[in-house]
Amino acid sequence: MVEKQKEKIIPVNIEDEMQKSYLDYAMSVIVGRALPDVRDGLKPVHRRILYAMYDMGMFHNKPYKKSARIVGDCLGKYHPHGDAAVYDTMVRLVQEFASRYPLVDGQGNWGSIDGDAAAAMRYTEARLASLSEEMLRDIEKETVDFMLNFDESLKEPVVLPCSFPNLLVNGSSGIAVGMACNIPPHNLSEVIDGLVYLIENPAAKVEELMLHVPGPDFPTGAFILGNQAIKTAYRTGRGIIKLRARANIEKIKGGKESIVITEIPFQVNKASLIESIAGLIRAGRVEGINNLRDESDKDGIRIVVELKRDAEAQIALNQLYKHTQLQSTFGIILLALVHGQPRVLNLSQMMQHFLDHRRMVLVRRSQFELQVAEKRAHILEGLKIALKNLDAVIKTIRGASSPEDARGKLMINFKLSLIQTQAILDMRLQRLTRLERDKIDAEYLEVIKNIERLQAILGSEKKVWELIKEELLGIKKKYGDSRRTQIVEEEEELALEDLIAEEDMVITMSHTGYIKRLPVSTYRRQARGGKGVTGAGTKGEDFIEHFFIASTHDYILFFTGGGRVYWVKVYEIPQAGRLSKGKAIVNLLNIGSQESISATIPVRKFDSQHFLVMATEKGIIKKTNLEAYGHPRKGGIAAIKIDSGDKVVNVILTNGKEQILLATRQGKAIRFSEKDVRAISRTARGVKGIKLGKDDKVVGMKIAREEASLLTVTNRGYGKRSKFGDYRLQSRGGSGVINIKAIERKGFVIGVESVQNEDEVMIISSHGMIIRIPIKAIRVMGRSTQGVRLISLKADDQVRAIAPVVSEEKSINAEL
């Protein structure tokens, strides 16, 4: 018997072999398939698709080519796996709802957000997107390493040069063996701003970077609820954020309402979402829905949930949030390959790894360009020598017996290198003209300048980072766009402003601190002198102290007598019945036991173009930029420094160019230009606005406008209108002029308002009586008259507050 083979059989423990083989398989999946590289944010299949298209010359300004051709080229040259896997990957690179910034420009049917599959690869066409070319730029300049492909017949890049932080911009997700990554997409402009800040501040913390990169920005828009989870994810590399659809409540015919959904959370299938809503309706788990329609088109998503006539839209919407993917979560895992090893990174580390990669690419590019420039300069120097000694060179060449003989004689006679000599021999006769000689001189000077520039870059770390920053800002300018996903506070989860109908509300607050809101339509219009209706229930010695009109979407700033400010949204104030006393303010605001509300104003937004002007009882006035009050803490913030025995009486919004009128309890008033009061810091004291008499104090402050008049009301229910022009313009700090003749029978001044003929005014007493009368019913009188009766009061009752009712055409924030 002939022995077939002489083999040595080595016994192996099956447990050890299984463990080794499984680890090899796991590392192959981790490194070669499932996880992105931290430098270019790509997995091997993505990188190979883009490089194959680049190698085929399929740039964004060239014609589309069949997807089957691209897939075949990628498979045959670089990625020996199934064609379906490559095509599916390519499809996701095209889809605008899957990629924040698509890297492949597709033509044809590439699927939909409803889960429809893309057409077969033989039907679709594609080419590189303009942005993806920025990832491949300078790859031919030895900026990255190359490796052999699967059959060692070609070379492919280990990583792409990548001019922008693709890993953060487009995100990535993948399941490896024992680990997974789920990196959300971000806004390109924000990430580049963060990178520029990190270049300028290398020791920047995650919290500082979040000032520029506040959170993910998904291609489908929608909302992110709360930023605490974002902070946790950016700081530790792991976190779970809540996503919520963008929905609005619209009124339709017949007095009914509908919920219109225009943006859905990332990676939610729209068709499945609609099917789940329909299933809830059929099962009776969501009540009040009459019809469900998908009105989406090429312009965007529009899912209409039509409600029954008596249905409460907010309740129905909250139920949909609870039971469907209108609200979902996204688990962030910032895992990527760093030097071939999987690592969980924080935001700062991810950005720093990209910057290190860009530095390496820029240095290698500069070295390559320097070598090319030096070689060219060397050749041009040889050409210049030849042109300078043209006759001798021609004579040498003509006298040579062969090209090799000519080459040798030129090198010896003119001290030229082999490269220079060959360039001279290859030179065309047309280069001997004067024009061509001038071009060689100009090119040589240009090459020398380029060499100096490249040497300066390679010799200065600062210039390297400046160039990186310049290129990043160029990418931002060319491809940057606005944020799609809005980040909102998580406490607004059940009370998002977009879900609240906008309407004017009457806000009342009693002396003991009970607040409520109710619609303006609650009060019926009456003639001057009527008895009014009960607008607020009070008990014992309590009385209504604050009363004003505001939209449900406004902020309400609460100023205390001690000089602190708090804010809350109008829709967060509980709505109560006309006879209800409301809810204790301490349950809405974190007010100290010794504090009381002295002034309240509605504000739509906090900007830098407007000012808060405050007045105190002792005649102090202060002006501060509105923006300084836009971020109060739960426990309030300081609004003004108050002297002992003084308190805030009123606050108004101005544009910085108004005229201010201060009115006092004893019937005096002063009008002066707001420019007399310079803007100071939020916690400053202020300056003197009016000089007060004995036992007098400021009771009101208004903006003096020519088209309006001043309504003055006393505590006994009397009042009058006067033109603002009747109060001569004075300098700040004067004693003022007579506003109303204060006599005991008609009482002292409790407040003033700026009004016009088309306005209406509400007057409320300490016993809760309210009257609503048109301003045109109150005639304009002289500045120092006594006024007329506006409301009939009982002997023990008196007026405590007044407020104008602004028409629908005139915003409650007209002062803005």
mmCIF file of N, CA and C in Angstrom, residues 297-384:
data_model
loop_
_atom_site.group_PDB
_atom_site.id
_atom_site.type_symbol
_atom_site.label_atom_id
_atom_site.label_comp_id
_atom_site.label_asym_id
_atom_site.label_seq_id
_atom_site.Cartn_x
_atom_site.Cartn_y
_atom_site.Cartn_z
ATOM 1 N N ASP A 297 -47.287 64.439 -0.477
ATOM 2 C CA ASP A 297 -46.936 64.528 -1.897
ATOM 3 C C ASP A 297 -45.464 64.858 -2.019
ATOM 4 N N LYS A 298 -45.042 65.269 -3.191
ATOM 5 C CA LYS A 298 -43.632 65.570 -3.427
ATOM 6 C C LYS A 298 -43.131 66.738 -2.582
ATOM 7 N N ASP A 299 -44.050 67.554 -2.068
ATOM 8 C CA ASP A 299 -43.655 68.705 -1.263
ATOM 9 C C ASP A 299 -43.428 68.358 0.199
ATOM 10 N N GLY A 300 -43.834 67.159 0.625
ATOM 11 C CA GLY A 300 -43.595 66.771 2.005
ATOM 12 C C GLY A 300 -44.713 65.923 2.581
ATOM 13 N N ILE A 301 -44.536 65.578 3.862
ATOM 14 C CA ILE A 301 -45.491 64.728 4.575
ATOM 15 C C ILE A 301 -46.670 65.561 5.056
ATOM 16 N N ARG A 302 -47.866 64.992 4.937
ATOM 17 C CA ARG A 302 -49.070 65.626 5.487
ATOM 18 C C ARG A 302 -50.075 64.513 5.805
ATOM 19 N N ILE A 303 -50.114 64.121 7.066
ATOM 20 C CA ILE A 303 -51.071 63.129 7.547
ATOM 21 C C ILE A 303 -52.151 63.878 8.304
ATOM 22 N N VAL A 304 -53.407 63.754 7.864
ATOM 23 C CA VAL A 304 -54.521 64.497 8.464
ATOM 24 C C VAL A 304 -55.372 63.541 9.297
ATOM 25 N N VAL A 305 -55.483 63.856 10.588
ATOM 26 C CA VAL A 305 -56.354 63.103 11.493
ATOM 27 C C VAL A 305 -57.541 64.013 11.814
ATOM 28 N N GLU A 306 -58.680 63.752 11.181
ATOM 29 C CA GLU A 306 -59.862 64.599 11.356
ATOM 30 C C GLU A 306 -60.619 64.158 12.607
ATOM 31 N N LEU A 307 -60.964 65.108 13.468
ATOM 32 C CA LEU A 307 -61.605 64.815 14.750
ATOM 33 C C LEU A 307 -63.113 65.056 14.680
ATOM 34 N N LYS A 308 -63.814 64.418 15.595
ATOM 35 C CA LYS A 308 -65.249 64.645 15.713
ATOM 36 C C LYS A 308 -65.500 66.022 16.308
ATOM 37 N N ARG A 309 -66.735 66.494 16.187
ATOM 38 C CA ARG A 309 -67.058 67.865 16.571
ATOM 39 C C ARG A 309 -66.751 68.140 18.055
ATOM 40 N N ASP A 310 -67.067 67.179 18.930
ATOM 41 C CA ASP A 310 -66.905 67.419 20.358
ATOM 42 C C ASP A 310 -65.593 66.864 20.905
ATOM 43 N N ALA A 311 -64.682 66.447 20.050
ATOM 44 C CA ALA A 311 -63.428 65.844 20.501
ATOM 45 C C ALA A 311 -62.436 66.919 20.956
ATOM 46 N N GLU A 312 -61.634 66.575 21.946
ATOM 47 C CA GLU A 312 -60.582 67.460 22.434
ATOM 48 C C GLU A 312 -59.286 67.101 21.702
ATOM 49 N N ALA A 313 -58.786 68.014 20.876
ATOM 50 C CA ALA A 313 -57.647 67.721 20.006
ATOM 51 C C ALA A 313 -56.389 67.348 20.785
ATOM 52 N N GLN A 314 -56.124 68.052 21.879
ATOM 53 C CA GLN A 314 -54.907 67.795 22.639
ATOM 54 C C GLN A 314 -54.922 66.408 23.268
ATOM 55 N N ILE A 315 -56.078 65.987 23.758
ATOM 56 C CA ILE A 315 -56.179 64.659 24.359
ATOM 57 C C ILE A 315 -55.949 63.582 23.303
ATOM 58 N N ALA A 316 -56.567 63.741 22.134
ATOM 59 C CA ALA A 316 -56.391 62.768 21.056
ATOM 60 C C ALA A 316 -54.930 62.701 20.619
ATOM 61 N N LEU A 317 -54.285 63.840 20.527
ATOM 62 C CA LEU A 317 -52.888 63.876 20.098
ATOM 63 C C LEU A 317 -51.982 63.209 21.135
ATOM 64 N N ASN A 318 -52.227 63.482 22.399
ATOM 65 C CA ASN A 318 -51.429 62.846 23.451
ATOM 66 C C ASN A 318 -51.594 61.332 23.433
ATOM 67 N N GLN A 319 -52.791 60.850 23.127
ATOM 68 C CA GLN A 319 -53.009 59.415 23.014
ATOM 69 C C GLN A 319 -52.228 58.828 21.848
ATOM 70 N N LEU A 320 -52.185 59.557 20.736
ATOM 71 C CA LEU A 320 -51.407 59.092 19.589
ATOM 72 C C LEU A 320 -49.918 59.066 19.911
ATOM 73 N N TYR A 321 -49.448 60.060 20.648
ATOM 74 C CA TYR A 321 -48.048 60.056 21.068
ATOM 75 C C TYR A 321 -47.738 58.822 21.924
ATOM 76 N N LYS A 322 -48.667 58.466 22.777
ATOM 77 C CA LYS A 322 -48.436 57.372 23.717
ATOM 78 C C LYS A 322 -48.466 56.012 23.035
ATOM 79 N N HIS A 323 -49.348 55.826 22.065
ATOM 80 C CA HIS A 323 -49.586 54.494 21.509
ATOM 81 C C HIS A 323 -48.988 54.263 20.127
ATOM 82 N N THR A 324 -48.407 55.292 19.491
ATOM 83 C CA THR A 324 -47.844 55.108 18.146
ATOM 84 C C THR A 324 -46.423 55.652 18.100
ATOM 85 N N GLN A 325 -45.809 55.490 16.928
ATOM 86 C CA GLN A 325 -44.446 55.981 16.736
ATOM 87 C C GLN A 325 -44.382 57.471 16.420
ATOM 88 N N LEU A 326 -45.484 58.189 16.644
ATOM 89 C CA LEU A 326 -45.394 59.653 16.583
ATOM 90 C C LEU A 326 -44.418 60.149 17.640
ATOM 91 N N GLN A 327 -44.221 59.345 18.665
ATOM 92 C CA GLN A 327 -43.163 59.611 19.630
ATOM 93 C C GLN A 327 -42.341 58.344 19.764
ATOM 94 N N SER A 328 -41.043 58.445 19.527
ATOM 95 C CA SER A 328 -40.173 57.278 19.596
ATOM 96 C C SER A 328 -38.865 57.667 20.270
ATOM 97 N N THR A 329 -37.967 56.712 20.376
ATOM 98 C CA THR A 329 -36.666 56.977 20.994
ATOM 99 C C THR A 329 -35.553 56.620 20.019
ATOM 100 N N PHE A 330 -34.403 57.215 20.238
ATOM 101 C CA PHE A 330 -33.209 56.922 19.438
ATOM 102 C C PHE A 330 -32.066 56.687 20.415
ATOM 103 N N GLY A 331 -31.554 55.454 20.418
ATOM 104 C CA GLY A 331 -30.449 55.123 21.320
ATOM 105 C C GLY A 331 -29.114 55.481 20.706
ATOM 106 N N ILE A 332 -28.431 56.425 21.284
ATOM 107 C CA ILE A 332 -27.137 56.889 20.767
ATOM 108 C C ILE A 332 -26.012 56.025 21.326
ATOM 109 N N ILE A 333 -25.188 55.472 20.435
ATOM 110 C CA ILE A 333 -23.967 54.755 20.821
ATOM 111 C C ILE A 333 -22.850 55.280 19.922
ATOM 112 N N LEU A 334 -21.981 56.104 20.458
ATOM 113 C CA LEU A 334 -20.917 56.728 19.673
ATOM 114 C C LEU A 334 -19.715 55.797 19.613
ATOM 115 N N LEU A 335 -19.881 54.683 18.882
ATOM 116 C CA LEU A 335 -18.850 53.653 18.749
ATOM 117 C C LEU A 335 -18.276 53.696 17.342
ATOM 118 N N ALA A 336 -16.946 53.711 17.239
ATOM 119 C CA ALA A 336 -16.301 53.739 15.926
ATOM 120 C C ALA A 336 -14.930 53.104 16.025
ATOM 121 N N LEU A 337 -14.350 52.798 14.873
ATOM 122 C CA LEU A 337 -13.012 52.209 14.825
ATOM 123 C C LEU A 337 -11.957 53.304 14.916
ATOM 124 N N VAL A 338 -11.086 53.169 15.914
ATOM 125 C CA VAL A 338 -9.970 54.095 16.093
ATOM 126 C C VAL A 338 -8.693 53.278 15.983
ATOM 127 N N HIS A 339 -7.912 53.519 14.915
ATOM 128 C CA HIS A 339 -6.706 52.722 14.637
ATOM 129 C C HIS A 339 -7.042 51.236 14.594
ATOM 130 N N GLY A 340 -8.209 50.915 14.015
ATOM 131 C CA GLY A 340 -8.595 49.533 13.833
ATOM 132 C C GLY A 340 -9.230 48.875 15.041
ATOM 133 N N GLN A 341 -9.403 49.628 16.125
ATOM 134 C CA GLN A 341 -9.992 49.073 17.336
ATOM 135 C C GLN A 341 -11.298 49.799 17.668
ATOM 136 N N PRO A 342 -12.354 49.047 18.035
ATOM 137 C CA PRO A 342 -13.624 49.697 18.379
ATOM 138 C C PRO A 342 -13.527 50.434 19.711
ATOM 139 N N ARG A 343 -14.000 51.690 19.710
ATOM 140 C CA ARG A 343 -13.960 52.491 20.936
ATOM 141 C C ARG A 343 -15.215 53.342 21.042
ATOM 142 N N VAL A 344 -15.731 53.472 22.255
ATOM 143 C CA VAL A 344 -16.839 54.385 22.529
ATOM 144 C C VAL A 344 -16.236 55.750 22.826
ATOM 145 N N LEU A 345 -16.674 56.757 22.091
ATOM 146 C CA LEU A 345 -16.072 58.088 22.176
ATOM 147 C C LEU A 345 -17.087 59.116 22.640
ATOM 148 N N ASN A 346 -16.591 60.209 23.187
ATOM 149 C CA ASN A 346 -17.477 61.348 23.446
ATOM 150 C C ASN A 346 -17.381 62.317 22.268
ATOM 151 N N LEU A 347 -18.168 63.368 22.307
ATOM 152 C CA LEU A 347 -18.223 64.307 21.182
ATOM 153 C C LEU A 347 -16.868 64.935 20.903
ATOM 154 N N SER A 348 -16.185 65.332 21.944
ATOM 155 C CA SER A 348 -14.885 65.986 21.778
ATOM 156 C C SER A 348 -13.872 65.050 21.132
ATOM 157 N N GLN A 349 -13.862 63.787 21.564
ATOM 158 C CA GLN A 349 -12.910 62.827 21.003
ATOM 159 C C GLN A 349 -13.189 62.550 19.530
ATOM 160 N N MET A 350 -14.467 62.411 19.176
ATOM 161 C CA MET A 350 -14.816 62.173 17.772
ATOM 162 C C MET A 350 -14.336 63.319 16.892
ATOM 163 N N MET A 351 -14.552 64.543 17.355
ATOM 164 C CA MET A 351 -14.155 65.702 16.569
ATOM 165 C C MET A 351 -12.633 65.817 16.495
ATOM 166 N N GLN A 352 -11.952 65.486 17.586
ATOM 167 C CA GLN A 352 -10.493 65.584 17.596
ATOM 168 C C GLN A 352 -9.864 64.545 16.678
ATOM 169 N N HIS A 353 -10.419 63.331 16.639
ATOM 170 C CA HIS A 353 -9.897 62.305 15.735
ATOM 171 C C HIS A 353 -10.039 62.750 14.274
ATOM 172 N N PHE A 354 -11.166 63.386 13.950
ATOM 173 C CA PHE A 354 -11.323 63.885 12.583
ATOM 174 C C PHE A 354 -10.291 64.964 12.278
ATOM 175 N N LEU A 355 -10.082 65.895 13.221
ATOM 176 C CA LEU A 355 -9.107 66.961 12.994
ATOM 177 C C LEU A 355 -7.701 66.393 12.835
ATOM 178 N N ASP A 356 -7.368 65.366 13.613
ATOM 179 C CA ASP A 356 -6.050 64.737 13.471
ATOM 180 C C ASP A 356 -5.916 64.116 12.077
ATOM 181 N N HIS A 357 -6.999 63.509 11.608
ATOM 182 C CA HIS A 357 -6.988 62.923 10.259
ATOM 183 C C HIS A 357 -6.795 64.006 9.195
ATOM 184 N N ARG A 358 -7.515 65.108 9.333
ATOM 185 C CA ARG A 358 -7.376 66.203 8.362
ATOM 186 C C ARG A 358 -5.978 66.803 8.392
ATOM 187 N N ARG A 359 -5.387 66.869 9.581
ATOM 188 C CA ARG A 359 -4.020 67.390 9.675
ATOM 189 C C ARG A 359 -3.065 66.479 8.914
ATOM 190 N N MET A 360 -3.227 65.162 9.097
ATOM 191 C CA MET A 360 -2.362 64.217 8.396
ATOM 192 C C MET A 360 -2.550 64.333 6.879
ATOM 193 N N VAL A 361 -3.809 64.429 6.446
ATOM 194 C CA VAL A 361 -4.105 64.542 5.017
ATOM 195 C C VAL A 361 -3.489 65.822 4.444
ATOM 196 N N LEU A 362 -3.644 66.918 5.150
ATOM 197 C CA LEU A 362 -3.132 68.196 4.651
ATOM 198 C C LEU A 362 -1.609 68.185 4.583
ATOM 199 N N VAL A 363 -0.958 67.606 5.602
ATOM 200 C CA VAL A 363 0.505 67.541 5.593
ATOM 201 C C VAL A 363 0.992 66.667 4.439
ATOM 202 N N ARG A 364 0.362 65.489 4.247
ATOM 203 C CA ARG A 364 0.773 64.600 3.165
ATOM 204 C C ARG A 364 0.489 65.226 1.798
ATOM 205 N N ARG A 365 -0.625 65.947 1.695
ATOM 206 C CA ARG A 365 -0.928 66.627 0.448
ATOM 207 C C ARG A 365 0.120 67.696 0.148
ATOM 208 N N SER A 366 0.485 68.456 1.172
ATOM 209 C CA SER A 366 1.472 69.522 0.990
ATOM 210 C C SER A 366 2.830 68.936 0.625
ATOM 211 N N GLN A 367 3.198 67.814 1.240
ATOM 212 C CA GLN A 367 4.468 67.171 0.906
ATOM 213 C C GLN A 367 4.464 66.683 -0.545
ATOM 214 N N PHE A 368 3.341 66.113 -0.960
ATOM 215 C CA PHE A 368 3.228 65.640 -2.345
ATOM 216 C C PHE A 368 3.321 66.810 -3.326
ATOM 217 N N GLU A 369 2.562 67.864 -3.047
ATOM 218 C CA GLU A 369 2.582 69.019 -3.933
ATOM 219 C C GLU A 369 3.953 69.684 -3.959
ATOM 220 N N LEU A 370 4.649 69.653 -2.805
ATOM 221 C CA LEU A 370 5.993 70.234 -2.750
ATOM 222 C C LEU A 370 6.959 69.428 -3.615
ATOM 223 N N GLN A 371 6.856 68.105 -3.546
ATOM 224 C CA GLN A 371 7.721 67.261 -4.376
ATOM 225 C C GLN A 371 7.461 67.512 -5.855
ATOM 226 N N VAL A 372 6.197 67.597 -6.226
ATOM 227 C CA VAL A 372 5.837 67.868 -7.623
ATOM 228 C C VAL A 372 6.362 69.233 -8.055
ATOM 229 N N ALA A 373 6.188 70.226 -7.175
ATOM 230 C CA ALA A 373 6.639 71.583 -7.508
ATOM 231 C C ALA A 373 8.153 71.646 -7.630
ATOM 232 N N GLU A 374 8.868 70.945 -6.738
ATOM 233 C CA GLU A 374 10.332 70.962 -6.793
ATOM 234 C C GLU A 374 10.839 70.253 -8.049
ATOM 235 N N LYS A 375 10.171 69.155 -8.425
ATOM 236 C CA LYS A 375 10.555 68.473 -9.668
ATOM 237 C C LYS A 375 10.334 69.378 -10.872
ATOM 238 N N ARG A 376 9.205 70.075 -10.861
ATOM 239 C CA ARG A 376 8.911 70.984 -11.972
ATOM 240 C C ARG A 376 9.896 72.143 -12.002
ATOM 241 N N ALA A 377 10.225 72.676 -10.836
ATOM 242 C CA ALA A 377 11.193 73.779 -10.771
ATOM 243 C C ALA A 377 12.553 73.317 -11.299
ATOM 244 N N HIS A 378 12.909 72.089 -10.957
ATOM 245 C CA HIS A 378 14.188 71.531 -11.424
ATOM 246 C C HIS A 378 14.209 71.450 -12.949
ATOM 247 N N ILE A 379 13.103 70.976 -13.532
ATOM 248 C CA ILE A 379 13.023 70.882 -14.995
ATOM 249 C C ILE A 379 13.054 72.268 -15.628
ATOM 250 N N LEU A 380 12.292 73.210 -15.033
ATOM 251 C CA LEU A 380 12.254 74.572 -15.588
ATOM 252 C C LEU A 380 13.620 75.230 -15.517
ATOM 253 N N GLU A 381 14.387 74.962 -14.461
ATOM 254 C CA GLU A 381 15.745 75.507 -14.354
ATOM 255 C C GLU A 381 16.617 74.986 -15.494
ATOM 256 N N GLY A 382 16.427 73.698 -15.817
ATOM 257 C CA GLY A 382 17.173 73.131 -16.938
ATOM 258 C C GLY A 382 16.788 73.770 -18.259
ATOM 259 N N LEU A 383 15.459 73.983 -18.451
ATOM 260 C CA LEU A 383 14.993 74.625 -19.669
ATOM 261 C C LEU A 383 15.518 76.046 -19.784
ATOM 262 N N LYS A 384 15.579 76.746 -18.641
ATOM 263 C CA LYS A 384 16.090 78.117 -18.670
ATOM 264 C C LYS A 384 17.573 78.131 -19.070
#
